[in-house]
Coordinates of C-alpha atoms in Angstrom, one line a residue:
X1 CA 15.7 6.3 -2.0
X2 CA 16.0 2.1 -2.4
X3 CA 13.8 1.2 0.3
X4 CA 15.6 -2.4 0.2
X5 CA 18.7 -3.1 2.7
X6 CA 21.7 -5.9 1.9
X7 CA 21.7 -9.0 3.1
X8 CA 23.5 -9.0 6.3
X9 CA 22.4 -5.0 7.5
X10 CA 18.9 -6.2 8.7
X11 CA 18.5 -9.1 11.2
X12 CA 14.9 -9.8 9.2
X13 CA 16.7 -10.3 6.0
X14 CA 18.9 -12.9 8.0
X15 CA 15.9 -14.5 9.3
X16 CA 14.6 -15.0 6.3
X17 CA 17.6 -16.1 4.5
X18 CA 17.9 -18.5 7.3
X19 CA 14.3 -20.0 6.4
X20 CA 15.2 -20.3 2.4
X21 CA 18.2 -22.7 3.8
X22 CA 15.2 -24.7 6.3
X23 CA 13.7 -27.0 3.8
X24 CA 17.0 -28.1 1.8
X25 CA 18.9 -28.4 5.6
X26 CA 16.1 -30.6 6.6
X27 CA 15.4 -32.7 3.5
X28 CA 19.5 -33.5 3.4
X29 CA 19.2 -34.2 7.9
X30 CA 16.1 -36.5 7.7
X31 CA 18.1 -38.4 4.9
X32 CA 21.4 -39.0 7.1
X33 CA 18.7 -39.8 10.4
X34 CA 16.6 -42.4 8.3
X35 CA 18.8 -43.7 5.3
X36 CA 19.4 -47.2 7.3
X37 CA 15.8 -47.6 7.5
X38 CA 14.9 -46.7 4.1
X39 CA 14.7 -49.2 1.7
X40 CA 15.0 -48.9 -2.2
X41 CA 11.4 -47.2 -2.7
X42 CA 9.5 -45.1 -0.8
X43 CA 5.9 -43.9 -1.4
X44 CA 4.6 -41.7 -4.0
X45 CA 0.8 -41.8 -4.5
X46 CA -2.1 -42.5 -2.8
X47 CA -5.6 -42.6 -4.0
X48 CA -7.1 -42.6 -0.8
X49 CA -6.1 -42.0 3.0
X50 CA -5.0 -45.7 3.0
X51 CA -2.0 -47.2 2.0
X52 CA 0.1 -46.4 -1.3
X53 CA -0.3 -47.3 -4.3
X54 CA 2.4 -46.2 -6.3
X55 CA 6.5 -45.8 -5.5
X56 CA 9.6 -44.3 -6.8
X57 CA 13.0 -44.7 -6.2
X58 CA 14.1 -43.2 -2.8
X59 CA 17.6 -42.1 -4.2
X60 CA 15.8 -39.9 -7.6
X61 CA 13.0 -39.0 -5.2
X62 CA 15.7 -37.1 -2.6
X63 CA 17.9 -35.8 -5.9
X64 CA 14.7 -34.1 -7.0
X65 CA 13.9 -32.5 -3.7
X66 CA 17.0 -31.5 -2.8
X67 CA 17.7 -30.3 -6.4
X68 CA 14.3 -28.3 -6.3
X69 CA 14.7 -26.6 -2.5
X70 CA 18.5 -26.2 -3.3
X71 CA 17.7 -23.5 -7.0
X72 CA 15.0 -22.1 -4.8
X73 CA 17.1 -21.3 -1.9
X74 CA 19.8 -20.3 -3.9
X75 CA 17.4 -17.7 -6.2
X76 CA 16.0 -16.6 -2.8
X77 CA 19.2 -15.5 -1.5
X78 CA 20.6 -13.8 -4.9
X79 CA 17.2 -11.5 -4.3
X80 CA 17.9 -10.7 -0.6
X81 CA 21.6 -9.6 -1.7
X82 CA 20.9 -7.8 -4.6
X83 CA 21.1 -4.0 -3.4
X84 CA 19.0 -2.9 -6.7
X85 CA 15.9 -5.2 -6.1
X86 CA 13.3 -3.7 -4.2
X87 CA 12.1 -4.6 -0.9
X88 CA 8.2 -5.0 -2.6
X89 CA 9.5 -7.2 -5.2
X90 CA 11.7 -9.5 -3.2
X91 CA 9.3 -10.0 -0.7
X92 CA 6.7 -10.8 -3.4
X93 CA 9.2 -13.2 -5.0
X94 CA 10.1 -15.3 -1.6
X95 CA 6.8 -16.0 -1.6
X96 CA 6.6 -18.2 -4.7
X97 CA 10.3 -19.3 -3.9
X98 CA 9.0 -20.9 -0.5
X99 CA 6.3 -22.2 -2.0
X100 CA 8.6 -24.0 -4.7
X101 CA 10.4 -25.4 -1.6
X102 CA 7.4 -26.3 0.4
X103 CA 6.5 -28.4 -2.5
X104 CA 9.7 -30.2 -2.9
X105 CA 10.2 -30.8 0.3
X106 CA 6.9 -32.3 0.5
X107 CA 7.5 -34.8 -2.2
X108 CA 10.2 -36.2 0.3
X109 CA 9.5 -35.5 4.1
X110 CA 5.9 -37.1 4.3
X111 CA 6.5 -40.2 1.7
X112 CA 10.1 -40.7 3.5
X113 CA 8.6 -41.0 6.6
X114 CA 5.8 -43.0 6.4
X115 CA 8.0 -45.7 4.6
X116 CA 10.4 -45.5 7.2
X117 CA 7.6 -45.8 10.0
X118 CA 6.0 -48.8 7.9
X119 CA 9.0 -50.4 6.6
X120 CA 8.0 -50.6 2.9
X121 CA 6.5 -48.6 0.4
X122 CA 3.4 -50.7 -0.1
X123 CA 2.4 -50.7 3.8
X124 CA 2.8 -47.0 3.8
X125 CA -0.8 -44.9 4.7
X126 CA -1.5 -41.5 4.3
X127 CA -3.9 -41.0 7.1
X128 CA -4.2 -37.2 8.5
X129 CA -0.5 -37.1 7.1
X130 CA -2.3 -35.4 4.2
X131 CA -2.8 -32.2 6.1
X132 CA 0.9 -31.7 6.6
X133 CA 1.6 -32.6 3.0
X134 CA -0.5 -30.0 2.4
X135 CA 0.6 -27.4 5.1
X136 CA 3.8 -28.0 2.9
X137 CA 2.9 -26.1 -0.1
X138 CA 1.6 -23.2 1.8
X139 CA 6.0 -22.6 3.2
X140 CA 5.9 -19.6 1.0
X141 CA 4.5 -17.5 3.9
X142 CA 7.3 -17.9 6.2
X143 CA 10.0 -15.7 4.4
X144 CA 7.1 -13.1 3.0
X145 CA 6.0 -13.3 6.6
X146 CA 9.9 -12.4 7.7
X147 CA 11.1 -10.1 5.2
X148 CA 10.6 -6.7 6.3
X149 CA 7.3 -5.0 4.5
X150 CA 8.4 -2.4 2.0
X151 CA 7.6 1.6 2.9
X152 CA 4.4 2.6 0.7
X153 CA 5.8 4.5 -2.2
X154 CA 4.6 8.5 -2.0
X155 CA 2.2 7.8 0.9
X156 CA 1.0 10.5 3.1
X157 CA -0.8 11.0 6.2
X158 CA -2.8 14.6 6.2
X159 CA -3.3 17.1 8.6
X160 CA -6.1 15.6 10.6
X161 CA -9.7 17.2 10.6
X162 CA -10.1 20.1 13.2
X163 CA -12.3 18.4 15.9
X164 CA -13.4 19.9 19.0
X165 CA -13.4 17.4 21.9
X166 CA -16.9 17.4 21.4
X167 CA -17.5 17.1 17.7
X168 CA -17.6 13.9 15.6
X169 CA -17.9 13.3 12.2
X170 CA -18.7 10.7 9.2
X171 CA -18.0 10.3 5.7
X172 CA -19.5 8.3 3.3
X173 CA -19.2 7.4 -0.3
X174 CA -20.5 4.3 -2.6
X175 CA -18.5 3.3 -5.4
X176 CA -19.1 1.3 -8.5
X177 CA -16.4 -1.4 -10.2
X178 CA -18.0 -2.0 -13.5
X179 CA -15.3 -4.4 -14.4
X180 CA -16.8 -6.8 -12.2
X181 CA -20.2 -6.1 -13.8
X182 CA -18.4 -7.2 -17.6
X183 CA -16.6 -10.6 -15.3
X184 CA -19.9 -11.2 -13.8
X185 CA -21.4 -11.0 -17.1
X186 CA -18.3 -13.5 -18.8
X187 CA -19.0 -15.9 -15.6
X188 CA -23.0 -16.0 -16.2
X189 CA -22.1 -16.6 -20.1
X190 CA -19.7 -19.3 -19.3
X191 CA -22.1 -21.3 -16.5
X192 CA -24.6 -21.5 -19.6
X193 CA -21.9 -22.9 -21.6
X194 CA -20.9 -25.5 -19.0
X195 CA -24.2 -26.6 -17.6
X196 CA -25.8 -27.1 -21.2
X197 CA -23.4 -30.3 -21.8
X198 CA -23.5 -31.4 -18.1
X199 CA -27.2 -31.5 -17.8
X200 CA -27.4 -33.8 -20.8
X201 CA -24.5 -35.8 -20.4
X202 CA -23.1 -36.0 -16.5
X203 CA -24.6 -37.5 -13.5
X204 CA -27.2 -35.1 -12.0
X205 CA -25.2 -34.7 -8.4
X206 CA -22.0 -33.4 -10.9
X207 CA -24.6 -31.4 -12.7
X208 CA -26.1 -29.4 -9.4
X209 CA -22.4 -29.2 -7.7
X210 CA -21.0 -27.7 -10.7
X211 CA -24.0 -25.2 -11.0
X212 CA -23.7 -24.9 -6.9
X213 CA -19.4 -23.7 -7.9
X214 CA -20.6 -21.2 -10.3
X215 CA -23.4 -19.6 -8.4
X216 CA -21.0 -18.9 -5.7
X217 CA -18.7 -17.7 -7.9
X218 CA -21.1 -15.3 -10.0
X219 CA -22.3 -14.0 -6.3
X220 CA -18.8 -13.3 -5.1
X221 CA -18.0 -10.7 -8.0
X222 CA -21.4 -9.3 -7.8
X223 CA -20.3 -8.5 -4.4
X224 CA -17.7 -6.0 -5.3
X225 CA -20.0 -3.6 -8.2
X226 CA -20.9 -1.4 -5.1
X227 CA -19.7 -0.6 -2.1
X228 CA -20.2 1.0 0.7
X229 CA -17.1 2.9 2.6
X230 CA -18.2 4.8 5.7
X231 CA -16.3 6.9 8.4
X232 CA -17.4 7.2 11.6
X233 CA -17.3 7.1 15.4
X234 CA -17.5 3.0 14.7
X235 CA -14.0 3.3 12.3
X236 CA -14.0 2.1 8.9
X237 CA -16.3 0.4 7.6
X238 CA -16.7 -1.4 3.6
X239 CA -20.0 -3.0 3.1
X240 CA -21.0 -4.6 -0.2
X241 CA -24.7 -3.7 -1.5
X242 CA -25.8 -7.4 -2.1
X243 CA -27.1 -8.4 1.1
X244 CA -25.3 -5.5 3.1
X245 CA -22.4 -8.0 3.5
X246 CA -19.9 -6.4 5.9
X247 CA -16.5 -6.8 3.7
X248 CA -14.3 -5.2 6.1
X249 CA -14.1 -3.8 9.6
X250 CA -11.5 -1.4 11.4
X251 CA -12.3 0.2 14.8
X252 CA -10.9 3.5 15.7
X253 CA -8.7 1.9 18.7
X254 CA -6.9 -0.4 16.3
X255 CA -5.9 2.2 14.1
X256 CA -2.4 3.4 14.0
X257 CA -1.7 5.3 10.9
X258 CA -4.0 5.9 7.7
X259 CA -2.4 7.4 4.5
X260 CA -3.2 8.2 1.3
X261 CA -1.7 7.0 -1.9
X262 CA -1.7 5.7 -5.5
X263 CA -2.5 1.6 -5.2
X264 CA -1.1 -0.4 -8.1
X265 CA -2.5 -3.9 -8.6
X266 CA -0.2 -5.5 -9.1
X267 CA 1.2 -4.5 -5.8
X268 CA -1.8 -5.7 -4.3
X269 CA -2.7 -9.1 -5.7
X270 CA -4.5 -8.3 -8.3
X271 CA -8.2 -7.0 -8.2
X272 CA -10.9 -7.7 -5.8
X273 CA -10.6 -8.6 -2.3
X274 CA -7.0 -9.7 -1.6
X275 CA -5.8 -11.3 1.1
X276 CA -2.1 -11.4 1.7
X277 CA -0.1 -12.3 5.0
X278 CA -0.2 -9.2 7.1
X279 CA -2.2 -7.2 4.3
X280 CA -5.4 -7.2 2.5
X281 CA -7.0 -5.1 0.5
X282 CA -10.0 -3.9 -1.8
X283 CA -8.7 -2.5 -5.4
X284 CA -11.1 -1.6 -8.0
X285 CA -9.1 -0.1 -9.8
X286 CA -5.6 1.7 -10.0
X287 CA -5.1 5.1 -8.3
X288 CA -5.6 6.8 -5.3
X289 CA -6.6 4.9 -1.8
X290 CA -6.7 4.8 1.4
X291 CA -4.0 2.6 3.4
X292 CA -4.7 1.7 7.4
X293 CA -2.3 0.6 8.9
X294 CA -3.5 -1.3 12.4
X295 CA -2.2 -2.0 16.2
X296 CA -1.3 -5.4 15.1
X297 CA 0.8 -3.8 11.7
X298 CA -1.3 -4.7 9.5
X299 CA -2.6 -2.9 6.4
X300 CA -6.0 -2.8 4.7
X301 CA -6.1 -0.9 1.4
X302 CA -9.0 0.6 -0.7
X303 CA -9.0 2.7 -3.7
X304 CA -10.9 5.9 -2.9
X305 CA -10.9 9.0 -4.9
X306 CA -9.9 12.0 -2.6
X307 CA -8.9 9.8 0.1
X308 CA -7.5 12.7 2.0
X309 CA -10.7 13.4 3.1
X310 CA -11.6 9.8 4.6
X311 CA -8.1 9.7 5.5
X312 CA -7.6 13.2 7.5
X313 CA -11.1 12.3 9.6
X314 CA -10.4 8.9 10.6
X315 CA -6.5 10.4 12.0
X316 CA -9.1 12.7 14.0
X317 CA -11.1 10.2 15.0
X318 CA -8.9 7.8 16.3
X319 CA -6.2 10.3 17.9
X320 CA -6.7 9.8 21.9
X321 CA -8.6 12.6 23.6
X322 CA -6.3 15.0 24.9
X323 CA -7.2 16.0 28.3
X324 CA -9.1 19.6 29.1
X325 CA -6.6 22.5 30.5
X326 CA -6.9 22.8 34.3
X327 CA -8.4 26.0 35.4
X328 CA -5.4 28.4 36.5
X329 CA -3.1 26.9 33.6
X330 CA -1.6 29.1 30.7

């Protein structure tokens, strides 16, 4: 069954055709609103948060943005319509086509307007301006954010543990990733590499911030050889062996569904700890996992082996006590 529905069946699939068509509507309306204040050049660089430094013509400046937003948009839309592209894979792809049109309607909106604030290109300053232009690139969350979230492929929810009213439980299993073992192995091989030349060659505060950067780095995948997922009367719980560093949290009142699956990487981000809007997740591996669904709709996903087991406990868990038969009652 195509889990993706035509353009104009879903209101969320007009909603977010409606913000593919945003940043070229706006780039063209701030043009019309500012053109008699615009002179021949507007901004383009800056080397600091002071005053530019650099300019381009206003006219191939607003070509290239509305050129850029326009293919975008119009890419975006030909994925919403197409019946035969899946919901997973369009929303995916809006993503990086809002992003393509955050970035060139950046390259207009902020330069633009602080030339026509200032007058001239020259006399144009960045200022905290530079958090907007950079808000800009990140547009590519607004149509993932609005296209509706694809159904997980073969997922299933098992029959929940037989608890008595009384009775808990807990589950508990540590799992090892050696692929991070062989990348934390490549990073510690390539720090030596890097910090050989730098010692001899670069300033000593470049030397200890680059070894600072791959420290971090080389502690972040050494995070993720073991875990530590654990069911219980607290929820779900993922805590990484270095330090006991709590990875994730899920209480039982903020659970709404849990099912079991096969988690593909590539579905996911990649491997690691991804963070997506409205999804994150912890994938080893491909295979079977465990997928939570929470109050607020948002998933966290793990890959497990047997994750029925985890999976049919915490449904017990966090189903709402059902209240004792009154004496006299059949």
């Amino acid at each position: 069954m195509n889990d993706h529905t035509p353009l104009l069946n879903g209101p969320r699939q007009v909603f977010a055709g409606a913000a593919l068509v945003l940043p070229p509507a706006t780039i063209a309306m701030t043009f019309l609103i500012w053109r008699d204040g615009l002179p021949e050049r507007i901004a383009s660089h800056w080397s600091d948060l002071g005053a530019a430094d650099d300019s381009l013509p206003t006219v191939g400046v607003l070509l290239t943005a509305l050129i850029g937003s326009g293919v975008a948009m119009l890419a975006g839309l030909a994925l919403i319509a197409l019946p035969k592209v899946d919901a997973r894979t369009t929303r995916g792809a809006l993503f990086w086509v809002g992003m393509v049109q955050g970035l060139a309607a950046a390259i207009w909106l902020i330069p633009a307007w602080l030339t026509y604030q200032a007058g001239s290109a020259e006399d144009a300053v960045l200022g905290p301006w530079i958090i907007v232009l950079a808000a800009c690139t990140l547009y590519g969350a607004v149509p993932y954010a609005i296209y509706p979230r694809a159904a997980i492929a073969d997922a299933h929810s098992p029959e929940p543990l037989p608890l008595s009213p009384t009775e808990t439980g807990a589950w508990s299993r540590t799992i090892t990733a050696r692929i991070f073992v062989w990348v934390a192995v490549f990073i510690v091989a390539l720090t030596i590499a890097i910090m050989i030349p730098i010692t001899f060659e670069a300033d000593i505060s470049v030397a200890w911030f680059a070894l600072l950067v791959m420290v971090v780095s080389i502690v972040a995948v050494v995070a993720f050889i073991r875990l530590r997922i654990t069911v219980d009367w607290r929820g779900l719980r993922v805590v990484s062996w270095l330090f006991a560093i709590p990875l994730k949290r899920i209480p039982l009142d903020r659970i709404r569904t849990v099912e079991s699956t096969e988690l593909r990487p590539s579905e996911w981000g990649g491997w690691g700890y991804r963070v997506m809007p409205g999804r994150s997740a912890v994938i080893l591996r491909g295979g079977e996992g465990l997928v939570v669904t929470t109050t607020d709709d948002k998933q966290f996903a793990i890959t497990l082996d047997d994750a029925d087991t985890p999976a049919a406990l915490l449904i017990a868990l966090s189903a709402p006590p059902q209240p004792a038969p009154q004496e006299g009652t059949q």
